[in-house]
PDB file of C-alpha atoms in Angstrom:
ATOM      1  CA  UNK A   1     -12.953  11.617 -15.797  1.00  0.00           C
ATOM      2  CA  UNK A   2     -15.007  11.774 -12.238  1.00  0.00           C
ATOM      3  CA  UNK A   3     -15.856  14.895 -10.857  1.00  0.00           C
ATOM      4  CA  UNK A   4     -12.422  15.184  -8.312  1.00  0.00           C
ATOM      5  CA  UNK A   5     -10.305  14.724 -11.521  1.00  0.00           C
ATOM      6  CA  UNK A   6     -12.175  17.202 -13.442  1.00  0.00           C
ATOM      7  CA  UNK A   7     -11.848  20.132  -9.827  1.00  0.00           C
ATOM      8  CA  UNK A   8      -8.162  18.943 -10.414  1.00  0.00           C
ATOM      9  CA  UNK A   9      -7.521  19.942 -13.746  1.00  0.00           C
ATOM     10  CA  UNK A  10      -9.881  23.301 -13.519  1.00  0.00           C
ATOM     11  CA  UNK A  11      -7.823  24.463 -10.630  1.00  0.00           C
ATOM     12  CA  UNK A  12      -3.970  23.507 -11.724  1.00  0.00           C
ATOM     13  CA  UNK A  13      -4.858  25.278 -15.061  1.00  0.00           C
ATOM     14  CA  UNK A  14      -6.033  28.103 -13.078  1.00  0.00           C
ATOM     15  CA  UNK A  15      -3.092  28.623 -11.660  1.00  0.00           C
ATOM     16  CA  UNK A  16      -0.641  27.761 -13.748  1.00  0.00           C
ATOM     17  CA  UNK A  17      -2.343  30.359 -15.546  1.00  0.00           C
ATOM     18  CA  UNK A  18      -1.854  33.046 -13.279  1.00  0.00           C
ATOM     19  CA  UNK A  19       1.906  31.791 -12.673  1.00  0.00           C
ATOM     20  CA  UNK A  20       2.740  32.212 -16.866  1.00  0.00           C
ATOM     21  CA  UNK A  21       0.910  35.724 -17.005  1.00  0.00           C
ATOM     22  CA  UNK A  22       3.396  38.452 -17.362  1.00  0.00           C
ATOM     23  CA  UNK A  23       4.469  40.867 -15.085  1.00  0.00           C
ATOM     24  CA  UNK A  24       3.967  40.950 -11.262  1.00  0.00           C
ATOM     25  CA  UNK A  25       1.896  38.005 -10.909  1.00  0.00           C
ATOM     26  CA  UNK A  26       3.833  35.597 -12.676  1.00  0.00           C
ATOM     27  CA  UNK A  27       7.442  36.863 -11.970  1.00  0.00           C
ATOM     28  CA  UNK A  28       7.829  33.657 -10.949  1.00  0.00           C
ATOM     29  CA  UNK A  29       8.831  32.335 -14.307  1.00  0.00           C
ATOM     30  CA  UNK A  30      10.355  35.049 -16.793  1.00  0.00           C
ATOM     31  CA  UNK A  31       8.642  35.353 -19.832  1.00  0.00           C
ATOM     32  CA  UNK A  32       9.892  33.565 -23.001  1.00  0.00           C
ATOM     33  CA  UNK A  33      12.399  32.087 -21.508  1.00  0.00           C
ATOM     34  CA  UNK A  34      12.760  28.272 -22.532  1.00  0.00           C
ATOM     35  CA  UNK A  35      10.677  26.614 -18.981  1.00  0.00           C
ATOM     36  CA  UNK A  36       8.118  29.271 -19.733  1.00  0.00           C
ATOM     37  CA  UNK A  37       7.581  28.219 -22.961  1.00  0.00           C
ATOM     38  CA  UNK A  38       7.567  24.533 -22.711  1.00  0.00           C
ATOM     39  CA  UNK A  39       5.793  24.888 -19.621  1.00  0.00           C
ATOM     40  CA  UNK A  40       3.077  27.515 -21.445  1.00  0.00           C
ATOM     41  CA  UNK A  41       3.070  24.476 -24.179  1.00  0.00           C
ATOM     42  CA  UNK A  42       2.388  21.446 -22.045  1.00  0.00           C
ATOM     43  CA  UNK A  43      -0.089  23.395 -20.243  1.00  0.00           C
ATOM     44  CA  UNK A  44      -1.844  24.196 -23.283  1.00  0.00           C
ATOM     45  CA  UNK A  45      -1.753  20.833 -24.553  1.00  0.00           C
ATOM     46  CA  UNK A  46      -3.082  19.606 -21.099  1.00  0.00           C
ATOM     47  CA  UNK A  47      -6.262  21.853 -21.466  1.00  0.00           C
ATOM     48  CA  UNK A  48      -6.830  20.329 -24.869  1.00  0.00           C
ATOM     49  CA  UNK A  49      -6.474  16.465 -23.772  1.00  0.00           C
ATOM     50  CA  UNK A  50      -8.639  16.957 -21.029  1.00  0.00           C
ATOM     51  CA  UNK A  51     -11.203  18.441 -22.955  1.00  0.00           C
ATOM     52  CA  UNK A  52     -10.961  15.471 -25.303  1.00  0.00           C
ATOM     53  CA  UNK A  53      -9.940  12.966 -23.053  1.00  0.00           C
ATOM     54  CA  UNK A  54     -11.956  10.031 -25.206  1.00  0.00           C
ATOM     55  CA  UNK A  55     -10.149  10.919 -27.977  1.00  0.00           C
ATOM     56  CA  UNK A  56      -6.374  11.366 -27.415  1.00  0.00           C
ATOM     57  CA  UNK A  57      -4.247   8.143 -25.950  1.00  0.00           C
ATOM     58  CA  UNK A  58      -3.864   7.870 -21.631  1.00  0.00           C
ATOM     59  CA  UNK A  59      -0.443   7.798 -22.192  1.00  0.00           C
ATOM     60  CA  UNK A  60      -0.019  11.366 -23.923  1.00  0.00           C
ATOM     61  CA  UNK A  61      -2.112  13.052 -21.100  1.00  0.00           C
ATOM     62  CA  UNK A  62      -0.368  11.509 -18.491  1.00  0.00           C
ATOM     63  CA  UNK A  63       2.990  12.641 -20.280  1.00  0.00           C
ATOM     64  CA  UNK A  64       1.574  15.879 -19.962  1.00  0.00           C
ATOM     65  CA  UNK A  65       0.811  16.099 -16.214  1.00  0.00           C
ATOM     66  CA  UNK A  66       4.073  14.547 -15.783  1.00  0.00           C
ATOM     67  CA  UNK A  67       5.700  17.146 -17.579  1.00  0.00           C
ATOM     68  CA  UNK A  68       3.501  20.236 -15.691  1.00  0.00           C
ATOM     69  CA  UNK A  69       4.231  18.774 -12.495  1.00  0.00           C
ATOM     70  CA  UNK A  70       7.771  18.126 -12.320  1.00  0.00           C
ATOM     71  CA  UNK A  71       8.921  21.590 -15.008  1.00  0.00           C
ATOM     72  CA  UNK A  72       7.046  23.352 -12.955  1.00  0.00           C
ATOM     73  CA  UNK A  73       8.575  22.305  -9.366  1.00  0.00           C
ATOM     74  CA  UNK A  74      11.970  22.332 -10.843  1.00  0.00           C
ATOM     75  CA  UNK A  75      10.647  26.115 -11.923  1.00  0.00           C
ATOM     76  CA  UNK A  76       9.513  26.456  -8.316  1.00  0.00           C
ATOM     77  CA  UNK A  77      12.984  25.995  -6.680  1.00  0.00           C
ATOM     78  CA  UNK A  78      15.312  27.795  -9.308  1.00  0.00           C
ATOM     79  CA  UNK A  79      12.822  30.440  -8.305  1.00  0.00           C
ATOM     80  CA  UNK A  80      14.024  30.252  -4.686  1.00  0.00           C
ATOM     81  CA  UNK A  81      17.434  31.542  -5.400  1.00  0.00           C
ATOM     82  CA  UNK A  82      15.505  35.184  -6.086  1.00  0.00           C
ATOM     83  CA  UNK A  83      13.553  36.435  -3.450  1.00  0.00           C
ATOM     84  CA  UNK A  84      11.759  38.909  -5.873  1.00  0.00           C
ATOM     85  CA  UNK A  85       9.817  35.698  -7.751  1.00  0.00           C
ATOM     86  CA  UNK A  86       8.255  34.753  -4.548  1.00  0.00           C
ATOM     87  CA  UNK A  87       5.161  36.407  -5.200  1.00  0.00           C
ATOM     88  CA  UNK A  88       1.595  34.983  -6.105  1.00  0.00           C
ATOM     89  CA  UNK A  89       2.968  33.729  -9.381  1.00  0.00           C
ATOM     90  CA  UNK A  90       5.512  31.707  -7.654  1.00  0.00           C
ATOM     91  CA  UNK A  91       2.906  30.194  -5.218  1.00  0.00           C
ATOM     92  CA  UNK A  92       0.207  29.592  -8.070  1.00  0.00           C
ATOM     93  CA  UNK A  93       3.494  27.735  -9.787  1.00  0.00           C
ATOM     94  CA  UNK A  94       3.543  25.374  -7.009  1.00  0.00           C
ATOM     95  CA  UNK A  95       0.150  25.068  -6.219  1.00  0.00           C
ATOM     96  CA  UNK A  96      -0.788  24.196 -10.017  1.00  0.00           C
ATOM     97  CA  UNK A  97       2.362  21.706 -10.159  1.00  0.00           C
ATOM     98  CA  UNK A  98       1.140  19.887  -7.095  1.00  0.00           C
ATOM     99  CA  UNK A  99      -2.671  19.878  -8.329  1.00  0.00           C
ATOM    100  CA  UNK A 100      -1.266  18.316 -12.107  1.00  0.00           C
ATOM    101  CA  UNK A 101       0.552  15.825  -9.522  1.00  0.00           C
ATOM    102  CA  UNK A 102      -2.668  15.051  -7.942  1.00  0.00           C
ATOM    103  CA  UNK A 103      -4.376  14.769 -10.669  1.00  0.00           C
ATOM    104  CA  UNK A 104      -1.667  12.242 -12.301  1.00  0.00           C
ATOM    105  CA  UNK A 105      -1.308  10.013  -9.179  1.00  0.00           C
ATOM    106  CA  UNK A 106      -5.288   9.931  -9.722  1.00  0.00           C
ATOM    107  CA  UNK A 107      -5.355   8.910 -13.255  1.00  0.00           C
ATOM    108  CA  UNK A 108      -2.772   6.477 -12.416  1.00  0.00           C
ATOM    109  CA  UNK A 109      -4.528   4.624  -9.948  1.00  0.00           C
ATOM    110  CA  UNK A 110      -8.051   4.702 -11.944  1.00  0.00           C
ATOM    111  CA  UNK A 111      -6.083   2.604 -14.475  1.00  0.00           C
ATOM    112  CA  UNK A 112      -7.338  -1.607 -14.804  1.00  0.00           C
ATOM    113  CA  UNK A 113      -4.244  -3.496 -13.062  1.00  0.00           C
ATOM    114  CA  UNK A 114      -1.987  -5.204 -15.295  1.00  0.00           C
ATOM    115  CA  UNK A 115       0.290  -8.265 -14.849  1.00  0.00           C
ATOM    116  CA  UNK A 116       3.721  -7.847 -15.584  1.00  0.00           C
ATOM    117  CA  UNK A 117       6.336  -4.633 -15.932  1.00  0.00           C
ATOM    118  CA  UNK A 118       3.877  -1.551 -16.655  1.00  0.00           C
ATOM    119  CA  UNK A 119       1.420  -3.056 -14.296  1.00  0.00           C
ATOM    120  CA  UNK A 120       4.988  -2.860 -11.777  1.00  0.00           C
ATOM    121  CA  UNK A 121       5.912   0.416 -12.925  1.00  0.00           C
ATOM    122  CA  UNK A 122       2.571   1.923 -12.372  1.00  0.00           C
ATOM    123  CA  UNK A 123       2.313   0.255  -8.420  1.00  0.00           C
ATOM    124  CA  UNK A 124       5.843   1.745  -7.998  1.00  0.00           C
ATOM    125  CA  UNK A 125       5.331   5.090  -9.606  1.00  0.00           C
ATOM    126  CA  UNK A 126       2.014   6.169  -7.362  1.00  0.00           C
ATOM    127  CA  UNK A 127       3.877   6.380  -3.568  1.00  0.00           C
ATOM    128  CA  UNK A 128       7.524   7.246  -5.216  1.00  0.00           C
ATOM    129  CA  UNK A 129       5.336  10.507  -6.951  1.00  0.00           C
ATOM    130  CA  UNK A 130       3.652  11.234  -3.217  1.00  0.00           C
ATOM    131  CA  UNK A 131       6.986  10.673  -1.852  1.00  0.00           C
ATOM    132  CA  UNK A 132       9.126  12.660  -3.777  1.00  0.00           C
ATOM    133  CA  UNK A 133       6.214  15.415  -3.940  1.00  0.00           C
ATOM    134  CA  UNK A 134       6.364  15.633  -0.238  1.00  0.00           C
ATOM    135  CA  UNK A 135       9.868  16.233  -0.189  1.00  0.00           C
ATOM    136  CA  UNK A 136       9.319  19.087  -3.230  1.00  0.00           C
ATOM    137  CA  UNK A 137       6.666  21.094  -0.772  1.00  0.00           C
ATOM    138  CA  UNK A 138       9.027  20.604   2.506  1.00  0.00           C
ATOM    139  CA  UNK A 139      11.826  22.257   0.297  1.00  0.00           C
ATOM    140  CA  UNK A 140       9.957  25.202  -0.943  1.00  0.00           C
ATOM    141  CA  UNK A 141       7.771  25.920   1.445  1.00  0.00           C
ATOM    142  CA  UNK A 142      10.263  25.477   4.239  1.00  0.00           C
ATOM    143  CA  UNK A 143      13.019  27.917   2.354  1.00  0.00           C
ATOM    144  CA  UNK A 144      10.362  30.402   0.750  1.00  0.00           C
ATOM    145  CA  UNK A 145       8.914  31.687   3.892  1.00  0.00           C
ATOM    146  CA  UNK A 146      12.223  31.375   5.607  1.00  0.00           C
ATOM    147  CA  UNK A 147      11.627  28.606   8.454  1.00  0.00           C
ATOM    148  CA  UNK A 148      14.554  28.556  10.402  1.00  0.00           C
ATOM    149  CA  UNK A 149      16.834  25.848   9.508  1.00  0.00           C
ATOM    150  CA  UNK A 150      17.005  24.481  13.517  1.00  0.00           C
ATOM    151  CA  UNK A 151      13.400  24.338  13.891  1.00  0.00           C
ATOM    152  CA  UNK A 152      12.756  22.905  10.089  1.00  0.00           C
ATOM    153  CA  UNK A 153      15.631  22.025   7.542  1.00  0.00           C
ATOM    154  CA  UNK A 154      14.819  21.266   3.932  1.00  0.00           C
ATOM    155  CA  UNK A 155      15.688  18.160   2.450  1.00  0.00           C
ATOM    156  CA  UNK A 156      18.156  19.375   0.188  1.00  0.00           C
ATOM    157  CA  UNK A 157      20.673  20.800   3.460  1.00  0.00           C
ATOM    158  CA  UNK A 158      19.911  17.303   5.244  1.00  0.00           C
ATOM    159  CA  UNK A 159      21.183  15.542   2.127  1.00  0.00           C
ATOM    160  CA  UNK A 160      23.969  17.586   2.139  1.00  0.00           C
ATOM    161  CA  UNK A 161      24.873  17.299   5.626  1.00  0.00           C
ATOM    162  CA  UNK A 162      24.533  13.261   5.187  1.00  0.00           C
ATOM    163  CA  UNK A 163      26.919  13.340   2.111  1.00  0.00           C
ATOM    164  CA  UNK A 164      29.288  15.153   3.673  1.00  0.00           C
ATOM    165  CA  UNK A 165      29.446  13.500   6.704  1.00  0.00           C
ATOM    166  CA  UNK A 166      29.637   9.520   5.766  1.00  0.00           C
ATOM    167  CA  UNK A 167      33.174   9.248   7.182  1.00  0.00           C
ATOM    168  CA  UNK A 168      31.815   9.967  10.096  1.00  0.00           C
ATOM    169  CA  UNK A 169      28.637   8.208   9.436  1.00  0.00           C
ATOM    170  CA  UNK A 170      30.624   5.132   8.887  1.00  0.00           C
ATOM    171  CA  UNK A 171      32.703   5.340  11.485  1.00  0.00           C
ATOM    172  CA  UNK A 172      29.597   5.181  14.083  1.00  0.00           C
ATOM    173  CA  UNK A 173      27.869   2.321  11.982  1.00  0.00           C
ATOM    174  CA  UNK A 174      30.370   0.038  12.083  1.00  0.00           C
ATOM    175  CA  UNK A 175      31.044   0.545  16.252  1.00  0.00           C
ATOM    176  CA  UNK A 176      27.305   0.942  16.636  1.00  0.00           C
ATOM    177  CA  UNK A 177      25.968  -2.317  14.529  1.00  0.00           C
ATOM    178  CA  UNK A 178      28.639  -4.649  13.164  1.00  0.00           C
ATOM    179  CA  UNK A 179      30.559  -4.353  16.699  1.00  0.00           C
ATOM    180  CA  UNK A 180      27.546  -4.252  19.100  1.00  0.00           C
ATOM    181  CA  UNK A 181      24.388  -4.944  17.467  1.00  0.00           C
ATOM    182  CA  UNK A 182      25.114  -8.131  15.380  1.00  0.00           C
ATOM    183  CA  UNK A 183      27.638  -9.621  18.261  1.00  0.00           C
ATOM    184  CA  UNK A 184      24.759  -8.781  20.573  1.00  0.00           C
ATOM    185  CA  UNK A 185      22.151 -10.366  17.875  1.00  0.00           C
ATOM    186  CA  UNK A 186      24.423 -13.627  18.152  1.00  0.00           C
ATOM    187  CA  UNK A 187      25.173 -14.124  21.772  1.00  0.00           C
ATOM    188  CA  UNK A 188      21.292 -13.731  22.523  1.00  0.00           C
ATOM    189  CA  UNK A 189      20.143 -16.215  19.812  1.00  0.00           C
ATOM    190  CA  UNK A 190      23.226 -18.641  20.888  1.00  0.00           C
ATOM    191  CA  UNK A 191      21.918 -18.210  24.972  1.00  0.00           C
ATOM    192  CA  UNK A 192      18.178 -18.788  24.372  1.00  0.00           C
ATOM    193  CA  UNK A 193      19.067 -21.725  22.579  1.00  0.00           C
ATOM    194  CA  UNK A 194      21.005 -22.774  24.810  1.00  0.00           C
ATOM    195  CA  UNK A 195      18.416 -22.134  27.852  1.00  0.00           C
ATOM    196  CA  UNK A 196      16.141 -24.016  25.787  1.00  0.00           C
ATOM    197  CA  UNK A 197      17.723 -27.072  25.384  1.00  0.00           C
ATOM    198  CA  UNK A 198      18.666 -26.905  28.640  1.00  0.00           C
ATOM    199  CA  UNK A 199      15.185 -26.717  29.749  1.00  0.00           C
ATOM    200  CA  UNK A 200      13.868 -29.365  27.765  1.00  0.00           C
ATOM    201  CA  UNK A 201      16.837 -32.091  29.097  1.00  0.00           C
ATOM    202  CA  UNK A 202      17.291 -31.074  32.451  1.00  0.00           C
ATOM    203  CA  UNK A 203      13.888 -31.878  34.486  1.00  0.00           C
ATOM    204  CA  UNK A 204      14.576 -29.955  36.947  1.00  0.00           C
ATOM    205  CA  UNK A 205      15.023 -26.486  35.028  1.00  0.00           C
ATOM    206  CA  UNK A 206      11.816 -27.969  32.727  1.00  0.00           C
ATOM    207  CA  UNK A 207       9.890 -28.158  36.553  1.00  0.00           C
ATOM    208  CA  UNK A 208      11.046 -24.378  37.510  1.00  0.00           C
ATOM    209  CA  UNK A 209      11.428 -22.030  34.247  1.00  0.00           C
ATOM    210  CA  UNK A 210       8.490 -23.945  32.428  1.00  0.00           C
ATOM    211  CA  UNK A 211       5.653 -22.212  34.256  1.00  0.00           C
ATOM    212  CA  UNK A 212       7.886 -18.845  33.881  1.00  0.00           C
TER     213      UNK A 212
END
């Protein structure tokens, strides 16, 4: 591991710590319940695969981070719903799930390029995880500290808004595009061909709109 993975793993275990302690500081996520514990478990197991990263299999600590990253931002924005969790063991929670994101973006892109559909699947997966982790820190951070929705929506109400609006949606992209951009599209095309041949049999266009 180089030294950024290593600072990576120190500090999303040091705060996903913090978010599983009991009590105030980790009201985030309630104690014993089921994402506790399976978070609590692949954190654990985390800690031990990166301490023996030459001798357990890439693909079980990456399953890992995987797992920390996305429980925990799923744990993140049921927490949302309460404002009570929003303490420092709900911010640890998404701090440590975006650092176990870092960290498995950077594993994934230290791995040797393969031919064929892992070598795909890994090209694909690195900007859809940055992507979609964007998207997970726009959501909470934007409806944790209460950004008002006109300056700032989240994703989730633009989605919503989008969904329920496609009639409408529709309705604009058909007059918009298939009635005025792509008949627009077509008579420009058809003219400039047009002008063109023109220009090239007719000398006396060729002698006037050439040097235009």
């Amino acid at each position: 591991m180089t030294r950024l993975q290593w600072l990576l793993a120190i500090f999303s275990l040091a705060a996903m710590t913090v978010a599983l302690m009991p009590g105030p500081a980790g009201s985030a996520v309630a104690p014993f319940s089921a994402g506790w514990f399976v978070l609590l478990a692949a954190a654990g197991f985390l800690a031990g695969a990166l301490r023996l990263d030459h001798l357990i299999g890439q693909r079980l600590i990456l399953s890992a981070l995987a797992i920390v990253s996305f429980l925990g931002a799923a744990l993140a924005i049921a927490a949302l719903d309460d404002p009570a969790a929003r303490g420092l063991g709900f911010w640890c929670l998404l701090v440590g799930s975006w650092l176990a994101a870092w960290l498995l973006v950077e594993r994934l892109s230290a791995l040797p390029d393969t031919k064929g559909s892992l070598g795909l699947a890994r090209r694909l997966a690195i900007p859809l995880l940055f992507g979609l982790w964007l998207l997970i820190l726009w959501e909470v951070i934007v409806r944790a500290t209460n950004v008002p929705t006109v300056l700032l929506p989240p994703p989730s109400m633009i989605w919503e808004r989008l969904t329920g609006s496609v009639p409408i949606l529709w309705a604009d992209f058909r007059q918009t595009f298939l009635k005025a951009v792509i008949a627009g599209y077509a008579i420009g095309c058809f003219s400039g061909f047009a002008v063109a041949v023109l220009v090239d049999r007719v000398g006396f266009l060729k002698r006037g709109l050439m040097p235009i």
